Coordinates of C-alpha atoms and ligand atoms in Angstrom, one line a residue:
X1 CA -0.1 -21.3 34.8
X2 CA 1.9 -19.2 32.0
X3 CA -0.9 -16.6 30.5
X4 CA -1.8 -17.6 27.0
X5 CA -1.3 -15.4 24.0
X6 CA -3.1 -16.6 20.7
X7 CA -2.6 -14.7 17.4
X8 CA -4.1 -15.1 14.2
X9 CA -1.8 -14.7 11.0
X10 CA 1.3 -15.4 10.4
X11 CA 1.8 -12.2 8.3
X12 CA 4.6 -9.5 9.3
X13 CA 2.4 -8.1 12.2
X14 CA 1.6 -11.5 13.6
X15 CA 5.1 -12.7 13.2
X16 CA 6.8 -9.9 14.9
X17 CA 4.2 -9.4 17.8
X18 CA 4.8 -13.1 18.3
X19 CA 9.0 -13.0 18.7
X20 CA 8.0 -10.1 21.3
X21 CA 6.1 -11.6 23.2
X22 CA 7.4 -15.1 22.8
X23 CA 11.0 -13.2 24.6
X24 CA 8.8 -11.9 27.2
X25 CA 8.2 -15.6 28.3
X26 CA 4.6 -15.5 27.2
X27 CA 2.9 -18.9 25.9
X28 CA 2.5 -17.4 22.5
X29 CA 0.6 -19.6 19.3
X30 CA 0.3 -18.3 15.7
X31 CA -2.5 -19.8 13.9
X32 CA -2.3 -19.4 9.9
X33 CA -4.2 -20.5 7.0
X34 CA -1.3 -20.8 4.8
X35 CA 1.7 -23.3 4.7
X36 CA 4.4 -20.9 4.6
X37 CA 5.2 -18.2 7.2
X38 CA 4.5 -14.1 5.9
X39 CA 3.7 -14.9 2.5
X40 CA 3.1 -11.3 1.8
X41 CA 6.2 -10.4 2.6
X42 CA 7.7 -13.1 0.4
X43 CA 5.7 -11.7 -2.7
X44 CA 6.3 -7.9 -1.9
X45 CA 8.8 -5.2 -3.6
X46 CA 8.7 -7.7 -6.0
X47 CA 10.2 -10.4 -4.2
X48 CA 13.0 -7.9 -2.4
X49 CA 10.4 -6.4 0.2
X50 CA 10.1 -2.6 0.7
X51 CA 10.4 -3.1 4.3
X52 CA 10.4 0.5 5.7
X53 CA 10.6 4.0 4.4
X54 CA 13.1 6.8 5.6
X55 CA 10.3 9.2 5.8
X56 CA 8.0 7.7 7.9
X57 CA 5.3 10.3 9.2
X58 CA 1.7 10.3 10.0
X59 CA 0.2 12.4 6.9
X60 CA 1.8 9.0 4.8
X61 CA -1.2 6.9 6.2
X62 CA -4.8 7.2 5.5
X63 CA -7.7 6.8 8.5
X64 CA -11.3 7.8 9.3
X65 CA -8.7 9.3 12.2
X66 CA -5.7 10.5 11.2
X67 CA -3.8 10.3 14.5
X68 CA -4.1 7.4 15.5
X69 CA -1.3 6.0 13.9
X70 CA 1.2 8.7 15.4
X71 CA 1.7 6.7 18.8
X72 CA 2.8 3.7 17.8
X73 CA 5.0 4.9 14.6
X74 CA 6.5 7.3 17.2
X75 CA 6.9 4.0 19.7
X76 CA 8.7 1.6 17.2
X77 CA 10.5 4.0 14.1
X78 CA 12.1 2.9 10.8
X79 CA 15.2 3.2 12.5
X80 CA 14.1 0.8 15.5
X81 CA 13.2 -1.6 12.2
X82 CA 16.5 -0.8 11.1
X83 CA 18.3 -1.7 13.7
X84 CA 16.8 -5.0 13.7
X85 CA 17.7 -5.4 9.9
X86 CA 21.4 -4.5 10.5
X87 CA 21.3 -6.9 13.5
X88 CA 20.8 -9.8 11.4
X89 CA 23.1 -8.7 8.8
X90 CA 20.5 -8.3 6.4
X91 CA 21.7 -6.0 3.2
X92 CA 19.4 -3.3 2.0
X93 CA 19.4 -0.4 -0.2
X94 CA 17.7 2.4 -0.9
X95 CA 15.3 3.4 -3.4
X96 CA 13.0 6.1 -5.0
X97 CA 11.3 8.5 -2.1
X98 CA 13.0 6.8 1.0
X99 CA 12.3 3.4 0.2
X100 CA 14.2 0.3 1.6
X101 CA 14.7 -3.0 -0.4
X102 CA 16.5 -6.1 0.7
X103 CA 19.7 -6.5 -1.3
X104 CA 19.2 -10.1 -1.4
X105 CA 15.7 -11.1 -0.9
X106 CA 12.2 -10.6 1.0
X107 CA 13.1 -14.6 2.4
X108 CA 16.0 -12.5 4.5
X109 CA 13.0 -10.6 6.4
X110 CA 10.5 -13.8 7.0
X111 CA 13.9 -15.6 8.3
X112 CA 14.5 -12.7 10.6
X113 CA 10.6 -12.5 11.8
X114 CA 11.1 -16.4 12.1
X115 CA 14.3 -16.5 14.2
X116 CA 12.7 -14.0 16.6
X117 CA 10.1 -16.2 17.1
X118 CA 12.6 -19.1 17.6
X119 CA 13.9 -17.1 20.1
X120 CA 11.0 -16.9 22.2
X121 CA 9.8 -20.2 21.4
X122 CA 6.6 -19.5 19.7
X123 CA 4.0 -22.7 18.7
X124 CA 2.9 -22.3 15.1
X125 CA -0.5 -23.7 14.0
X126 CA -0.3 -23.3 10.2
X127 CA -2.9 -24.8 7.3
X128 CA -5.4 -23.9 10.2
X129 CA -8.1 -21.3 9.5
X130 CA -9.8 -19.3 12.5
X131 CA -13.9 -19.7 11.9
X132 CA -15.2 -18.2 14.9
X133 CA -14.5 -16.5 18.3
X134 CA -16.3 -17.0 21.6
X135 CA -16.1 -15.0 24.9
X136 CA -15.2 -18.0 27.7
X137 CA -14.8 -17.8 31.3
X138 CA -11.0 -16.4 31.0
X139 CA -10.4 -15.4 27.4
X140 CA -11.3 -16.7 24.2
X141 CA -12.3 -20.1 22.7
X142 CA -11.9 -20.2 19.1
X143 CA -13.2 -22.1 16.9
X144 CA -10.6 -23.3 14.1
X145 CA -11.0 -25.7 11.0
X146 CA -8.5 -28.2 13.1
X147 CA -10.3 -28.2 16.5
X148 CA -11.2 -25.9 19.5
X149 CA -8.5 -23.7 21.1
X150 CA -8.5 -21.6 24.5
X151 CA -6.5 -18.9 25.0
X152 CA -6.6 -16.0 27.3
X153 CA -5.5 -13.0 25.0
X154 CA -6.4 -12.4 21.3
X155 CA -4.2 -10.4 19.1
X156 CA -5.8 -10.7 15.4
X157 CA -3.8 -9.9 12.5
X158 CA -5.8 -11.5 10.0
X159 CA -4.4 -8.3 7.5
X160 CA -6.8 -7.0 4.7
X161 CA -8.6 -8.3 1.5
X162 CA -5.9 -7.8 -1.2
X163 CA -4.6 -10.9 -3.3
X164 CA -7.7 -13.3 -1.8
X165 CA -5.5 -15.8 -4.1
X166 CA -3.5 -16.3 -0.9
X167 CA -6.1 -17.0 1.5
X168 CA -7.1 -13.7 2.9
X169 CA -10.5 -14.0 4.8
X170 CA -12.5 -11.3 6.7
X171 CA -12.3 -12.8 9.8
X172 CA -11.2 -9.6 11.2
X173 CA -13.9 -7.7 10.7
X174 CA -16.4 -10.2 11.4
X175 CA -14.6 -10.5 15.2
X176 CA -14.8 -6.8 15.3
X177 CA -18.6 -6.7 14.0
X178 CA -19.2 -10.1 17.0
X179 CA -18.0 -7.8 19.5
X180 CA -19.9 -4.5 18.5
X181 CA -16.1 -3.0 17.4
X182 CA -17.2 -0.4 14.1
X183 CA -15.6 -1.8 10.7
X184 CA -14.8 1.7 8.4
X185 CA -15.8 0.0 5.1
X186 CA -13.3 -1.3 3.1
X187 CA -11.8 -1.3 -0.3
X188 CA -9.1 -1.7 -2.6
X189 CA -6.1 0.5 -2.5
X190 CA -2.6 1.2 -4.3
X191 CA -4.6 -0.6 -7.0
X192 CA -4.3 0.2 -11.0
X193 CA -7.2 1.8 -13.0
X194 CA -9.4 0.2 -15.3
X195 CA -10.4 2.5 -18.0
X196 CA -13.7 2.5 -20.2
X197 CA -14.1 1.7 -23.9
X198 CA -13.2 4.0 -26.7
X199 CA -10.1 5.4 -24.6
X200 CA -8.8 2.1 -23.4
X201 CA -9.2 0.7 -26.9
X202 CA -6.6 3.4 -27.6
X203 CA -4.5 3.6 -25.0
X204 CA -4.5 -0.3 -24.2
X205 CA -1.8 -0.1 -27.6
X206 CA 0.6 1.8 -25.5
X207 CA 0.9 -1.2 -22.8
X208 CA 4.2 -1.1 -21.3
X209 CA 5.2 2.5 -21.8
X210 CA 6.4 4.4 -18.6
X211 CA 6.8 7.9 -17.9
X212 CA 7.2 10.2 -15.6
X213 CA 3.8 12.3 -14.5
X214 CA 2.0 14.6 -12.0
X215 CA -1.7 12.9 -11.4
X216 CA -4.0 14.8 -9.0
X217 CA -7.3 15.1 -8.3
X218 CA -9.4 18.0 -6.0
X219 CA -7.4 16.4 -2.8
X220 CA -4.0 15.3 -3.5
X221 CA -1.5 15.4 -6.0
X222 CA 1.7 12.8 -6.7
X223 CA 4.5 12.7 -8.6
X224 CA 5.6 9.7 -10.1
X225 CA 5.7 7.2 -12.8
X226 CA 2.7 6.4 -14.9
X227 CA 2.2 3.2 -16.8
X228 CA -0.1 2.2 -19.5
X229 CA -1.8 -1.5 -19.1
X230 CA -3.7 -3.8 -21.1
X231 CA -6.6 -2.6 -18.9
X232 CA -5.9 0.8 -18.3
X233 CA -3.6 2.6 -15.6
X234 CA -0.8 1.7 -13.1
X235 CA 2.6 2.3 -12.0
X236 CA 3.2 4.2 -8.5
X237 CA 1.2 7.7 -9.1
X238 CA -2.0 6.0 -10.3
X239 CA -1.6 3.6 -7.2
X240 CA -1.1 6.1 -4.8
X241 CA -4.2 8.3 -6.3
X242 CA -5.8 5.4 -6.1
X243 CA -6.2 5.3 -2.1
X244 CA -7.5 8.8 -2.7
X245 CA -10.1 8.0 -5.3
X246 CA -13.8 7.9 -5.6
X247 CA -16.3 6.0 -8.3
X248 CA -17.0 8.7 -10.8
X249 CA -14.6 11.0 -10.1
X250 CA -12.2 12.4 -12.6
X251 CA -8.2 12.4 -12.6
X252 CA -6.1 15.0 -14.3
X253 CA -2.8 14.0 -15.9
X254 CA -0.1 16.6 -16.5
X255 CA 2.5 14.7 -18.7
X256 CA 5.1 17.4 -18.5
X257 CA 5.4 17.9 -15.0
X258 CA 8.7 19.3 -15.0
X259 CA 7.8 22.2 -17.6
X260 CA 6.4 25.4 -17.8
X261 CA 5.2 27.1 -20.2
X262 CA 7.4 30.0 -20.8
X263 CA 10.5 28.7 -20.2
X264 CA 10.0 25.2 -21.6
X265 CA 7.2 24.7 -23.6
X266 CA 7.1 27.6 -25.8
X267 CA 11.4 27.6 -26.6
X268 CA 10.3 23.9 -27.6
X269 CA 7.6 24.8 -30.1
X270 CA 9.8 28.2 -31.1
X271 CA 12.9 26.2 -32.2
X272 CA 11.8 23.4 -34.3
X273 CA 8.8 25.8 -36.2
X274 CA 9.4 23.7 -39.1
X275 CA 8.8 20.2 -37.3
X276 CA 5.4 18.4 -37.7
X277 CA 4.0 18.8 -34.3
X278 CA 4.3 15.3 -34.0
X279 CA 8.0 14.7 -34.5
X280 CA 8.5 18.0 -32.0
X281 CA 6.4 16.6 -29.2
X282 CA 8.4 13.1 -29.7
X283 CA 11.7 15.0 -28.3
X284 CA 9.6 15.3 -25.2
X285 CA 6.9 12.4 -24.8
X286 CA 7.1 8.7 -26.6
X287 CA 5.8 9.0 -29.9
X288 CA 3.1 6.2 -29.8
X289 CA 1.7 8.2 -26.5
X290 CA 1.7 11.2 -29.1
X291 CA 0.1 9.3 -31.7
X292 CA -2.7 7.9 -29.7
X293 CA -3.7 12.2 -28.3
X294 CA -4.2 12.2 -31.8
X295 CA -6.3 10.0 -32.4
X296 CA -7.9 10.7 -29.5
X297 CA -8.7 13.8 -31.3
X298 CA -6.7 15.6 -28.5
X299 CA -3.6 16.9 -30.4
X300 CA -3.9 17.7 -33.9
X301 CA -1.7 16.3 -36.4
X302 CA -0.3 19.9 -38.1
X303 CA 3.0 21.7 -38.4
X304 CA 4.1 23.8 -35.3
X305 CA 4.3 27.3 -37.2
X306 CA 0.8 26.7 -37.8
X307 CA 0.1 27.2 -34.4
X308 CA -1.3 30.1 -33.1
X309 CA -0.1 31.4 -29.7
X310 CA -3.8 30.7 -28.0
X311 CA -3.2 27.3 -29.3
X312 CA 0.1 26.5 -28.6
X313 CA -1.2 27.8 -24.7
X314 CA -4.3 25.2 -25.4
X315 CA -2.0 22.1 -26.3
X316 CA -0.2 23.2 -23.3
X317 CA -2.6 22.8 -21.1
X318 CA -4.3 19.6 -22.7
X319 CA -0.6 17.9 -22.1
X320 CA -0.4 19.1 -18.4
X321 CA -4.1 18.9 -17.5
X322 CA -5.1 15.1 -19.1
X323 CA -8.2 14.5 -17.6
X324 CA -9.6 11.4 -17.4
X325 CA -12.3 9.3 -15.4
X326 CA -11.5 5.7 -14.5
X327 CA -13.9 3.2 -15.2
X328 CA -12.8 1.6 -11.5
X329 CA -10.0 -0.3 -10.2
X330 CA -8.9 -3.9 -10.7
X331 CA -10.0 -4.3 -7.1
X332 CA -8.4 -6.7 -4.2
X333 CA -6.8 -8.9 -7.1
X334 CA -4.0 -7.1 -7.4
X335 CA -4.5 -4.3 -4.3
X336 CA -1.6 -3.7 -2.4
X337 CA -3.4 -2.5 0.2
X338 CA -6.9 -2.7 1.9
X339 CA -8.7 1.0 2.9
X340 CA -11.0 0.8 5.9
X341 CA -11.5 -1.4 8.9
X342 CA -11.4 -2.1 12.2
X343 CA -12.2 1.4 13.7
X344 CA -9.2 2.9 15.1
X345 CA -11.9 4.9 17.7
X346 CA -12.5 1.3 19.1
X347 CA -8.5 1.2 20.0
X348 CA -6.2 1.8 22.5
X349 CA -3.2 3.9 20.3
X350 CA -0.8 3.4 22.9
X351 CA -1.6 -1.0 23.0
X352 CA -3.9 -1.7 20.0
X353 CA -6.4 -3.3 23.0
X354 CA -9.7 -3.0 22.2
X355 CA -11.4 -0.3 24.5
X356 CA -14.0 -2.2 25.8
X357 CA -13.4 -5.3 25.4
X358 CA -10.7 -6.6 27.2
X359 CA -8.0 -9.1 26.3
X360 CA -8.8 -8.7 22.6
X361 CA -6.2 -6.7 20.1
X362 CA -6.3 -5.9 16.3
X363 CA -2.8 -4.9 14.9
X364 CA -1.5 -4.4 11.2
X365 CA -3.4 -3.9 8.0
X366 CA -6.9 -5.4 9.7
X367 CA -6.8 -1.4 11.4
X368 CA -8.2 1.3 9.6
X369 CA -4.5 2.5 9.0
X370 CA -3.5 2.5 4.9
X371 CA -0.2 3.8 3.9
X372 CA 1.5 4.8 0.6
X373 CA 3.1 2.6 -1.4
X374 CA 6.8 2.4 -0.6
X375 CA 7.4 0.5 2.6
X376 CA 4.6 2.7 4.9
X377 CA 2.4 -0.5 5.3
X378 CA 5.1 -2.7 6.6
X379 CA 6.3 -0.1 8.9
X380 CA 2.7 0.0 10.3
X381 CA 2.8 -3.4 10.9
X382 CA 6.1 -3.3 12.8
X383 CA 5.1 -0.6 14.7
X384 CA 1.4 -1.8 15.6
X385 CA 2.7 -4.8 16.7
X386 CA 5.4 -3.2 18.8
X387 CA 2.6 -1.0 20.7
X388 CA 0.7 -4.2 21.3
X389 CA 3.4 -6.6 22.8
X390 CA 3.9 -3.1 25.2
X391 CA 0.6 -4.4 26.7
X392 CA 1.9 -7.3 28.3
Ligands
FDA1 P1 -0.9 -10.1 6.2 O1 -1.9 -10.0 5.2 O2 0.5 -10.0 5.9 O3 -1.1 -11.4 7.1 C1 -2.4 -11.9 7.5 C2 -2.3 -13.4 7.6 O4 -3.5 -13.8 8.2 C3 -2.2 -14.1 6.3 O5 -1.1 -15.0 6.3 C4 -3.6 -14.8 6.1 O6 -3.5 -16.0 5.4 C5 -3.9 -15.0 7.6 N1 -5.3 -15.2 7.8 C6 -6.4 -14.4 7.3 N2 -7.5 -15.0 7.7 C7 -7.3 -16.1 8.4 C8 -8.1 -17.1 9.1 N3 -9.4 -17.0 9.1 N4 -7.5 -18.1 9.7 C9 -6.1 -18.2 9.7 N5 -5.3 -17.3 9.2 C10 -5.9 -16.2 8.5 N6 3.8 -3.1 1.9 C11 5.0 -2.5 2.1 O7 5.2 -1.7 3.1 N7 6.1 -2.7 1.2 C12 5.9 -3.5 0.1 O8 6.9 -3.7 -0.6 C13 4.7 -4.1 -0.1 N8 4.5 -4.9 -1.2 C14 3.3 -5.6 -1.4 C15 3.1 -6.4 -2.5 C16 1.9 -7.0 -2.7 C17 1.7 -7.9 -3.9 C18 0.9 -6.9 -1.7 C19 -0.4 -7.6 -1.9 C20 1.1 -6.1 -0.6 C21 2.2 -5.4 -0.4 N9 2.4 -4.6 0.7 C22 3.6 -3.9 0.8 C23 1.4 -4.5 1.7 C24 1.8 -5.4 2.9 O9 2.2 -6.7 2.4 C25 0.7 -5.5 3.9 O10 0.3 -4.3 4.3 C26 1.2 -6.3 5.1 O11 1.6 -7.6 4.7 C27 0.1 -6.4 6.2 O12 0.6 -7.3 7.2 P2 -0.4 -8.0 8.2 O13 0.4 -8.8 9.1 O14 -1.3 -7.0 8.8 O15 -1.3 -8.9 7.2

């Protein structure tokens, strides 16, 4: 009898672990909860999917251990991935920082994953949600909302906890907790700030307004856009701090990171002396960002040959060194990414296998493996199920 290969979700690790092993002439099934095939994918890079980034390396991931993710990335690269994409004709360009977009849209990727599974003659079970897992004799039995189900491998890529709107359970880590696998806690990451009253009450009035920033904190540092919000803080440098953030802790924001102070900032101030300090800074920063320092009491609203040099240093620094602590983040809503769970120490790098249990697999986002935003997430999806469909 043909071995038996059951994986859970139909997201882009399920799907392409599926087309793998469904061309290796494997029995493979893909049960989903949803109706649609990858509906992540659908709804990501804003409906064009980030798919993969040009700069894939390990120190782009986050982990309670940080090299786990090496041997598989190393296994199945962006390239690999791109090679795919170009065999299907698929057009894609190139963003900000490496990242790469589907001309067209993120339907071209989901038809690719699809066709691959076409091609190795995969059984979907979709609007059917996994409730438990048993050990049986051989295998598995699981326990789904449309009947029982035997199957003598597991791979689960049930994904994280972001956007529970589209059916996201925690599945994953409950089969990981069942069979004594560690769970890393987890939480929301590449998620937007949510900032606390009197400062958002100010800076809620500069919703929509963009602009390029340096945020750090004591760890990590990135460049990027900033945008204000009706709650507080987003765009790709608060996202990406995000992953790196802890309640309580402060953020600095420098809003001239291209400057410095000699050559920049002071030349500024000298040549337009006769400027209200307002009207100066507004040939740098948007003028209602300006307004609301103010009235933050953070700037003060003078002439600029009223400033002393120790002040025109201090309003230096308060521009590049904004610091701020966020109330929290608007949490799995609108996460792009889960931090934490199933323990990567409980793995096999090289297959994804469980160590000691055998038969059962965890690949894609359910792993304690987070990336950066810009196509790092997909990639280890791609490349975690490439490891796993090496173990058959
Ligand atoms: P994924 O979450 O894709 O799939 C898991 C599947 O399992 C889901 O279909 C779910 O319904 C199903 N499931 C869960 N529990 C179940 C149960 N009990 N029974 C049956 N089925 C169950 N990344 C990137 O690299 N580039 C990008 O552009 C974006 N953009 C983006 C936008 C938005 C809005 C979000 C929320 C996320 C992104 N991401 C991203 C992140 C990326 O989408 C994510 O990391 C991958 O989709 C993870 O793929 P997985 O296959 O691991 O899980």
């Amino acid at each position: 009898m043909q071995t038996k290969i059951t994986i859970i979700g139909a997201g882009a690790a399920g799907l392409f672990c599926a087309g793998l092993l469904g061309q290796k002439g494997y029995d493979v099934t893909v049960i989903d909860n949803g109706k649609k095939l990858g509906r992540k994918i659908l709804m990501s890079g804003g409906g064009k999917c980030n798919f993969t980034n040009l700069n894939v390396e390990a120190t782009h991931y986050i982990s309670q251990n940080r090299h786990f993710c090496k041997s598989a990335l190393k296994r199945f690269t962006q390239w690999d991935f791109i090679q795919l994409v170009n065999q299907y004709h698929i057009g894609y360009h190139e963003k900000d920082h490496g990242q790469l977009f589907c001309d067209n849209s993120a339907q071209d990727i989901v038809d690719m994953l699809s066709q691959e599974c076409q091609k190795g003659q995969v059984n979907f079970m979709l609007q059917t949600q996994l409730e438990d897992v048993v050990l049986a004799e051989q295998g598995f039995k699981l326990h789904t909302s449309k009947g029982y189900l035997q199957t003598d491998h597991l791979i689960v890529a049930t994904g994280g906890q972001s956007m529970p709107a589209l059916g996201m359970t925690a599945i994953g880590y409950k089969i990981a907790e069942k069979f004594a696998i560690p769970v890393v806690p987890v939480k929301a990451g590449l998620v937007p700030f949510t900032l606390h009253k009197p400062l958002l009450t100010v800076l809620s009035s500069l919703s929509g307004i963009a602009l390029p920033v340096e945020v750090s904190n004591k760890r990590i540092s990135f460049k990027e856009n900033l945008l204000f919000t009706h709650r507080g803080l987003s765009g790709p440098a608060i996202l990406q701090i995000s992953s790196y953030w802890q309640a309580g802790e402060a953020i600095t924001i420098n809003l001239l990171p291209d400057f410095n102070f000699e050559d920049d900032f002071k030349p500024l101030l000298d040549n337009n002396r006769n400027q209200s300090l307002k009207n100066c800074l507004a040939q740098i920063l948007p003028k209602r960002l300006i307004e609301a320092l103010m009235q933050l009491n953070l700037i003060v609203d003078t002439t600029v040959k009223q400033l002393t040099p120790t002040e025109q240093q201090a309003l230096y620094q308060t521009l590049t060194a904004w610091s701020m602590t966020p109330n929290g983040t608007e949490g799995y809503r609108t996460a792009e990414v889960t931090l934490g769970g199933v323990s990567c120490d409980a793995l096999s790098s090289k297959t994804m296998a469980v160590k000691n249990q055998p038969n059962l697999y965890f690949i894609g986002e359910v792993v304690d493996v987070a990336g950066w935003l810009g196509g790092y997430n997909f990639q280890w999806a791609w490349s975690s199920a490439f490891a796993c469909a090496q173990a058959f």
